[in-house]
Coordinates of C-alpha atoms in Angstrom, one line a residue:
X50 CA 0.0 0.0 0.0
X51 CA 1.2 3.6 -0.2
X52 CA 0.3 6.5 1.6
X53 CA -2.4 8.5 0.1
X54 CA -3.9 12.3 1.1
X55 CA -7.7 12.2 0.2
X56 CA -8.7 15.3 1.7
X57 CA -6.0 17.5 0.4
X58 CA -3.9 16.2 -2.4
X59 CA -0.4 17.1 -2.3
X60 CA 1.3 17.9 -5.6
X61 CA 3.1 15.6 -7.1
X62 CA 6.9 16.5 -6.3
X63 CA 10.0 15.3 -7.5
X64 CA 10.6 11.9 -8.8
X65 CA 13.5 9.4 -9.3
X66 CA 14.9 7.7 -6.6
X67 CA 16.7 9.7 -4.7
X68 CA 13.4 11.8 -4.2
X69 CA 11.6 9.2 -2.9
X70 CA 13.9 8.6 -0.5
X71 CA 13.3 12.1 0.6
X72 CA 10.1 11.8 0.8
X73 CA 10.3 8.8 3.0
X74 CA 13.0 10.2 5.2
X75 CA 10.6 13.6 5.5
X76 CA 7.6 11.5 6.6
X77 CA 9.4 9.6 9.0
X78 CA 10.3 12.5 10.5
X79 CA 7.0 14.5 10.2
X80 CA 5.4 11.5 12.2
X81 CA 8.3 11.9 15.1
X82 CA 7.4 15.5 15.1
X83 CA 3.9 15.8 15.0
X84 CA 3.1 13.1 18.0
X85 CA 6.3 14.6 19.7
X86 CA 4.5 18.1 19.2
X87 CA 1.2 17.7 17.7
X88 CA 0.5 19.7 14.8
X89 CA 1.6 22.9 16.3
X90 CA 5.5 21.7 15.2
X91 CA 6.5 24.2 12.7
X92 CA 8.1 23.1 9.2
X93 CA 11.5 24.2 10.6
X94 CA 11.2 21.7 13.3
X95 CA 10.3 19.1 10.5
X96 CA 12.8 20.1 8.0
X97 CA 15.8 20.1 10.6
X98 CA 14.4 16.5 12.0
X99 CA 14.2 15.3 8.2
X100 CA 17.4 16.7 7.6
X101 CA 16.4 19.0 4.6
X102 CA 15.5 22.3 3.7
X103 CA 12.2 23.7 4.2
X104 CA 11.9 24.4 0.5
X105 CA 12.0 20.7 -0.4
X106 CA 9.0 19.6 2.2
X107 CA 7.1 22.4 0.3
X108 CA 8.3 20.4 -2.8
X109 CA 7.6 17.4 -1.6
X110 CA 4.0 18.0 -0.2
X111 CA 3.5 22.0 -0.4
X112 CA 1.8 22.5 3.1
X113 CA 2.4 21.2 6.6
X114 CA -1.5 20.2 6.4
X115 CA -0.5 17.9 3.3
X116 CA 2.3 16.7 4.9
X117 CA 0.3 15.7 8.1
X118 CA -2.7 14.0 5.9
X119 CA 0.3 12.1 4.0
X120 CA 1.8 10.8 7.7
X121 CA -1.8 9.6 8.5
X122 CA -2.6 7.9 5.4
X123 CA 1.1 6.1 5.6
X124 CA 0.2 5.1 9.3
X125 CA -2.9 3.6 8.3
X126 CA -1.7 2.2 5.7
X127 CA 0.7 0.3 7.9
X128 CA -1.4 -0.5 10.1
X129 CA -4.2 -2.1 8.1
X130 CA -2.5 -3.5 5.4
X131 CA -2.2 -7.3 6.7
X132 CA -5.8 -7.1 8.1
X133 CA -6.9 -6.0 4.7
X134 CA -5.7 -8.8 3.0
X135 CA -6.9 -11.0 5.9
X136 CA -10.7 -10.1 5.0
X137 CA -10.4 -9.3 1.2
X138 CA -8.6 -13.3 0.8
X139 CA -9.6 -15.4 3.1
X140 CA -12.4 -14.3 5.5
X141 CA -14.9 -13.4 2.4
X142 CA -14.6 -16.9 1.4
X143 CA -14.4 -18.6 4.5
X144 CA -15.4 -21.9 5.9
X145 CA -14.8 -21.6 9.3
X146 CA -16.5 -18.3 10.0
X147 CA -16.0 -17.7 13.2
X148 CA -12.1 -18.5 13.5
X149 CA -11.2 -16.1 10.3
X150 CA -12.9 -13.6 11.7
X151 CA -11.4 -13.9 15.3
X152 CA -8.3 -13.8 12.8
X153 CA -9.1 -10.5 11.0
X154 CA -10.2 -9.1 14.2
X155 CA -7.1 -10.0 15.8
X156 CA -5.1 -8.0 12.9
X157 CA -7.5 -5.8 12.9
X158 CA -7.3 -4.4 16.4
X159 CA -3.6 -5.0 17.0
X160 CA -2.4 -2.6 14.3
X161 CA -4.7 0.4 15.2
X162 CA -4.0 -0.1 18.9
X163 CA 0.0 0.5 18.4
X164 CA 1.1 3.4 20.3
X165 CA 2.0 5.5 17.4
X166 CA -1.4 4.9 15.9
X167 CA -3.1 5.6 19.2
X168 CA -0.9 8.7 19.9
X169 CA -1.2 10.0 16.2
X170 CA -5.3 9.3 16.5
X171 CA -5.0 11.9 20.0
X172 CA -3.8 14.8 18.3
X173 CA -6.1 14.6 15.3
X174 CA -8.8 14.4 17.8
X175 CA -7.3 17.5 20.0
X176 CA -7.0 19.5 16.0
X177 CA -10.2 18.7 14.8
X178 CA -11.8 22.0 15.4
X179 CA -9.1 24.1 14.2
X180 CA -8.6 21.6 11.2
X181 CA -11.3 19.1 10.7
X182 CA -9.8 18.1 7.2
X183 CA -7.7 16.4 9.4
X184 CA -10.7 14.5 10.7
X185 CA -11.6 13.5 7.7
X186 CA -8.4 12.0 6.2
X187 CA -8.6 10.1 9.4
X188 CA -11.8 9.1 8.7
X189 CA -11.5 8.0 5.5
X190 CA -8.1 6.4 5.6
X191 CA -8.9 4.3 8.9
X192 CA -12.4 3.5 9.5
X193 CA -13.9 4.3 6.3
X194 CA -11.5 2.2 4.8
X195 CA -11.4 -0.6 6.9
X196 CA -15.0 -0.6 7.3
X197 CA -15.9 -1.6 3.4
X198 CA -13.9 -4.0 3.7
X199 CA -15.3 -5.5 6.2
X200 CA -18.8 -5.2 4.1
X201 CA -17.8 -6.7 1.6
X202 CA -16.5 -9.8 3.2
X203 CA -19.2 -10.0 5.4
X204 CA -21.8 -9.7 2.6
X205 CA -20.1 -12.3 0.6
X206 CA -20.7 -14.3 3.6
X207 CA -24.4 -13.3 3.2
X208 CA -24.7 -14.0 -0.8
X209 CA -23.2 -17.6 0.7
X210 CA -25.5 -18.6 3.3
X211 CA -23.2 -18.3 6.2
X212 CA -24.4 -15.1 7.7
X213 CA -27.8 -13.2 7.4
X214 CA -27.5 -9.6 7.9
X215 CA -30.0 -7.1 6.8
X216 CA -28.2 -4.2 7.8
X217 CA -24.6 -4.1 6.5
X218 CA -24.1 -0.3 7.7
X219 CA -24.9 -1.5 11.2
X220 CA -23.5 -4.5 11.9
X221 CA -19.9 -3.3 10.7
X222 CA -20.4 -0.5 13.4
X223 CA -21.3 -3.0 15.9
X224 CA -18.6 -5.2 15.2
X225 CA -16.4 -2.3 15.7
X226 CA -17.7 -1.2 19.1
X227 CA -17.7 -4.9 19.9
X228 CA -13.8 -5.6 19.2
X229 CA -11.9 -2.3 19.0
X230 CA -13.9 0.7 20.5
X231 CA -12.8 0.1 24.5
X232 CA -8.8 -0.1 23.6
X233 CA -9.7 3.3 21.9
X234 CA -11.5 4.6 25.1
X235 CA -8.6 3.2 27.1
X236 CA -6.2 4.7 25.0
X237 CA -7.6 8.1 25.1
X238 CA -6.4 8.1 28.8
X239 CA -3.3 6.4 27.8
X240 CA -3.8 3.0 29.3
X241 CA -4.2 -0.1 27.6
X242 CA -6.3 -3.4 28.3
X243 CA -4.2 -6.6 29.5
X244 CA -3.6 -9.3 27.0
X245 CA -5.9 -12.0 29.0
X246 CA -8.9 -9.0 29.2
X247 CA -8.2 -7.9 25.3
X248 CA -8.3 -11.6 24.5
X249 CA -11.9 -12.2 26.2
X250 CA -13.1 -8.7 24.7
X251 CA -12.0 -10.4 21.3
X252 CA -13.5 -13.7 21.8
X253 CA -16.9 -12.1 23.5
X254 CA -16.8 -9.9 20.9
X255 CA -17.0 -11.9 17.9
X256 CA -19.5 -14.7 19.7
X257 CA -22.0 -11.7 20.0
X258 CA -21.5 -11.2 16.6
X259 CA -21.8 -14.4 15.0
X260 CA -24.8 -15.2 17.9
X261 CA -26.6 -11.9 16.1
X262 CA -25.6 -12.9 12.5
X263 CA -24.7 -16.2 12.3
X264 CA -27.3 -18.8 10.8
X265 CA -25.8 -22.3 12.2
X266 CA -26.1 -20.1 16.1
X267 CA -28.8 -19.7 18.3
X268 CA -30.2 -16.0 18.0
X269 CA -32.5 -13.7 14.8
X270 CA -30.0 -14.5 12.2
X271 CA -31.6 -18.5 12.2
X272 CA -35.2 -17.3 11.5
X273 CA -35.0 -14.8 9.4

């Protein structure tokens, strides 16, 4: 995958090689930066820490709110790629529902609950009135994202008989809140759940789910 900036596109740069690994080196150190000093961190501070000149981050991604939406798309990126291959491969055409999903939920929750991801998700969310494109990119990159997927696995699950769900839009939100929402409350205040409670949320989780959803469980997805 490679990073993207949805909300505000930055221009296209230099090319060749040696550019790119400018670019990479700049975004590395925009992300030190900006969860070191939120967004407040002036291009200076990003410039010196990247170890060029101002002019070439403008060059690279002409404003310090490009460069931020580039960090966040790379971080997502990052951390969703193996859980997007998890549910667009295997989990769509599952035959053990409930054990690929544990799987892509696993994935799923371990790479947005990384401290980086959790740290760079607490500034956006202390920016978001003064810049709520930030928001967005967030938005869009992370749980928009990572949301179709899931709908489109889990309605391929549908077409074959192994789940009913009437409301797609729903029951991807619920299986969020099921499985990842409390480690983002937790994180929030900068504390974490232990492995043998995360593991239980998990497992809990997913059981709701399926006992919702599932046709072979007890529950209004055998009747309908």
């Amino acid at each position: 995958m490679t990073a993207r900036t949805s909300t505000a596109e930055a221009p296209a740069g230099p090319s060749g090689a040696r550019a790119a690994r400018k670019r990479q080196a700049i975004l590395a150190a925009a992300r030190t930066v900006f969860l070191r000093e939120g967004f407040g961190a002036g291009v200076d501070q990003l410039a010196a820490e990247a170890g060029v000149s101002k002019v070439t981050v403008y060059n690279h991604f002409g404003s310090k709110e490009n460069l931020f939406n580039a960090v966040i798309g790379q971080t997502l990126d990052e951390a969703l790629e193996v859980a997007q291959t998890v549910i667009q491969a295997k989990l769509a055409e599952s035959d053990d529902v409930r054990a690929d999903l544990l799987e892509a939920c696993r994935i799923w929750v371990a790479g947005l609950t990384t401290p980086d991801v959790l740290a760079l998700r607490n500034v956006i969310a202390g920016e978001r009135h003064r810049f709520p494109a930030l928001g967005r990119t967030w938005q869009e990159e992370g749980p928009g994202r990572q949301h179709a997927a899931l709908a489109s696995a889990l309605g391929r699950l549908d077409q074959r008989g192994l789940l009913r769900i009437p409301d797609m839009e729903l029951a991807v939100l619920q299986l969020s809140g099921l499985v990842l929402s409390p480690h983002l409350v937790y994180g929030v205040y900068g504390t974490t759940l232990d492995e043998d409670l995360a593991e239980r949320l998990l497992q809990g989780g997913v059981d709701m789910f399926l006992n919702q959803y599932g046709v072979d469980l007890q529950g209004p997805g055998v009747d309908r």
